[in-house]
PDB file of C-alpha atoms in Angstrom:
ATOM      1  CA  MET R  12       0.009  -0.012  -0.044  1.00 48.00           C
ATOM      2  CA  THR R  13       1.076   3.610  -0.726  1.00 53.00           C
ATOM      3  CA  SER R  14       0.507   6.257   1.861  1.00 55.00           C
ATOM      4  CA  LYS R  15      -1.060   9.414   0.940  1.00 59.00           C
ATOM      5  CA  GLN R  16       1.269  12.225   0.878  1.00 63.00           C
ATOM      6  CA  LYS R  17       0.010  15.573   2.762  1.00 67.00           C
ATOM      7  CA  LYS R  18       0.001  18.681   0.840  1.00 75.00           C
ATOM      8  CA  SER R  19       1.925  21.514   2.479  1.00 85.00           C
ATOM      9  CA  LYS R  20       0.186  24.891   2.795  1.00 93.00           C
ATOM     10  CA  ALA R  21       0.718  27.063  -0.161  1.00 94.00           C
ATOM     11  CA  THR R  22       2.916  30.129   0.222  1.00 95.00           C
ATOM     12  CA  TRP R  23       3.600  33.386  -1.663  1.00 95.00           C
ATOM     13  CA  SER R  24       6.652  31.620  -3.133  1.00 95.00           C
ATOM     14  CA  ASP R  25       4.513  28.972  -4.640  1.00 95.00           C
ATOM     15  CA  VAL R  26       2.060  31.629  -6.168  1.00 95.00           C
ATOM     16  CA  LYS R  27       4.982  33.710  -7.409  1.00 96.00           C
ATOM     17  CA  SER R  28       6.545  30.765  -9.232  1.00 96.00           C
ATOM     18  CA  LYS R  29       3.377  30.079 -10.938  1.00 95.00           C
ATOM     19  CA  LEU R  30       2.926  33.682 -11.959  1.00 95.00           C
ATOM     20  CA  ALA R  31       6.205  33.649 -13.631  1.00 95.00           C
ATOM     21  CA  ASP R  32       4.716  31.346 -16.273  1.00 95.00           C
ATOM     22  CA  VAL R  33       1.621  33.491 -16.918  1.00 96.00           C
ATOM     23  CA  ASP R  34       1.685  35.892 -20.046  1.00 96.00           C
ATOM     24  CA  ARG R  35       0.469  39.235 -19.996  1.00 96.00           C
ATOM     25  CA  VAL R  36      -3.030  38.456 -21.315  1.00 97.00           C
ATOM     26  CA  GLY R  37      -3.251  35.725 -18.685  1.00 97.00           C
ATOM     27  CA  LEU R  38      -2.217  38.135 -16.001  1.00 96.00           C
ATOM     28  CA  ILE R  39      -4.771  40.758 -16.991  1.00 97.00           C
ATOM     29  CA  GLY R  40      -7.336  38.131 -17.055  1.00 97.00           C
ATOM     30  CA  LEU R  41      -6.440  37.073 -13.559  1.00 97.00           C
ATOM     31  CA  ILE R  42      -6.613  40.637 -12.166  1.00 97.00           C
ATOM     32  CA  GLN R  43      -9.955  41.029 -13.876  1.00 98.00           C
ATOM     33  CA  ASP R  44     -11.372  38.007 -12.190  1.00 98.00           C
ATOM     34  CA  LEU R  45     -10.118  39.170  -8.857  1.00 97.00           C
ATOM     35  CA  TYR R  46     -11.694  42.598  -9.562  1.00 97.00           C
ATOM     36  CA  ALA R  47     -15.075  41.208 -10.308  1.00 98.00           C
ATOM     37  CA  ALA R  48     -14.942  38.763  -7.470  1.00 98.00           C
ATOM     38  CA  ASN R  49     -14.901  41.122  -4.562  1.00 95.00           C
ATOM     39  CA  LYS R  50     -15.543  44.807  -3.796  1.00 93.00           C
ATOM     40  CA  ASP R  51     -12.678  44.965  -1.468  1.00 92.00           C
ATOM     41  CA  ASN R  52     -10.357  44.005  -4.474  1.00 95.00           C
ATOM     42  CA  GLN R  53     -11.901  46.748  -6.488  1.00 93.00           C
ATOM     43  CA  THR R  54     -11.246  49.289  -3.633  1.00 86.00           C
ATOM     44  CA  PHE R  55      -7.530  48.030  -3.475  1.00 89.00           C
ATOM     45  CA  LEU R  56      -6.826  48.272  -7.070  1.00 93.00           C
ATOM     46  CA  HIS R  57      -8.397  51.797  -7.260  1.00 90.00           C
ATOM     47  CA  ALA R  58      -6.533  52.962  -4.419  1.00 86.00           C
ATOM     48  CA  ARG R  59      -3.284  51.162  -5.608  1.00 90.00           C
ATOM     49  CA  PHE R  60      -3.445  52.812  -8.991  1.00 91.00           C
ATOM     50  CA  GLY R  61      -4.750  56.168  -7.858  1.00 88.00           C
ATOM     51  CA  LEU R  62      -8.071  55.837  -9.789  1.00 89.00           C
ATOM     52  CA  GLY R  63     -11.114  58.021  -9.362  1.00 84.00           C
ATOM     53  CA  GLU R  64     -11.822  60.009  -6.183  1.00 83.00           C
ATOM     54  CA  ASP R  65      -9.988  59.522  -2.868  1.00 81.00           C
ATOM     55  CA  ILE R  66     -11.156  55.896  -2.207  1.00 76.00           C
ATOM     56  CA  LEU R  67      -9.557  55.904   1.227  1.00 78.00           C
ATOM     57  CA  LYS R  68     -11.528  58.830   2.458  1.00 83.00           C
ATOM     58  CA  PRO R  69     -13.924  57.067   4.499  1.00 81.00           C
ATOM     59  CA  TYR R  70     -11.117  55.211   6.376  1.00 80.00           C
ATOM     60  CA  LYS R  71      -9.191  58.540   6.807  1.00 83.00           C
ATOM     61  CA  THR R  72     -12.396  60.178   8.266  1.00 83.00           C
ATOM     62  CA  THR R  73     -12.767  57.504  10.861  1.00 80.00           C
ATOM     63  CA  ILE R  74      -9.101  57.376  11.873  1.00 81.00           C
ATOM     64  CA  SER R  75      -8.423  61.027  11.818  1.00 81.00           C
ATOM     65  CA  PRO R  76     -10.200  62.280  15.082  1.00 78.00           C
ATOM     66  CA  TRP R  77      -8.244  59.513  16.955  1.00 76.00           C
ATOM     67  CA  ILE R  78      -4.863  60.403  15.858  1.00 76.00           C
ATOM     68  CA  CYS R  79      -5.285  64.106  15.218  1.00 78.00           C
ATOM     69  CA  PRO R  80      -7.705  65.240  17.926  1.00 78.00           C
ATOM     70  CA  ASP R  81      -8.845  68.799  18.435  1.00 76.00           C
ATOM     71  CA  VAL R  82      -6.714  69.483  21.671  1.00 73.00           C
ATOM     72  CA  MET R  83      -8.552  72.795  22.108  1.00 78.00           C
ATOM     73  CA  ARG R  84     -11.750  70.787  22.652  1.00 80.00           C
ATOM     74  CA  ASN R  85      -9.903  68.136  24.821  1.00 79.00           C
ATOM     75  CA  GLN R  86     -10.589  65.482  22.438  1.00 73.00           C
ATOM     76  CA  PRO R  87      -8.637  62.273  23.410  1.00 73.00           C
ATOM     77  CA  ILE R  88      -5.945  60.445  21.322  1.00 72.00           C
ATOM     78  CA  SER R  89      -6.609  56.764  21.111  1.00 71.00           C
ATOM     79  CA  VAL R  90      -4.270  54.397  19.112  1.00 66.00           C
ATOM     80  CA  ALA R  91      -6.408  51.463  20.344  1.00 70.00           C
ATOM     81  CA  LYS R  92      -9.571  52.882  18.710  1.00 65.00           C
ATOM     82  CA  VAL R  93      -7.727  53.371  15.559  1.00 63.00           C
ATOM     83  CA  LEU R  94      -6.498  49.665  15.577  1.00 63.00           C
ATOM     84  CA  ALA R  95      -9.815  48.162  16.670  1.00 62.00           C
ATOM     85  CA  PRO R  96     -12.628  50.715  16.095  1.00 54.00           C
ATOM     86  CA  GLY R  97     -15.361  48.317  16.635  1.00 56.00           C
ATOM     87  CA  GLU R  98     -14.196  47.055  20.097  1.00 53.00           C
ATOM     88  CA  ASN R  99     -14.017  50.431  21.734  1.00 46.00           C
TER      89      ASN R  99
END
């Protein structure tokens, strides 16, 4: 009898080596599939390539009061609330 070999967990190196074999058209097709699959992927690609309006504005608006508070109004600084806004 032969024993089954366990597959190791894939890593970035594994993906990178496969990508080396993909031509330009294949790579664009892959990115198009990722873009269509998920809104977060779209947001990432828009931000990465600087497309459209400031796609990160909602995140900046959420973070800004906690890292740049109005000290004249005695607003607190909280790195914890920036790192885990839903928990505080």
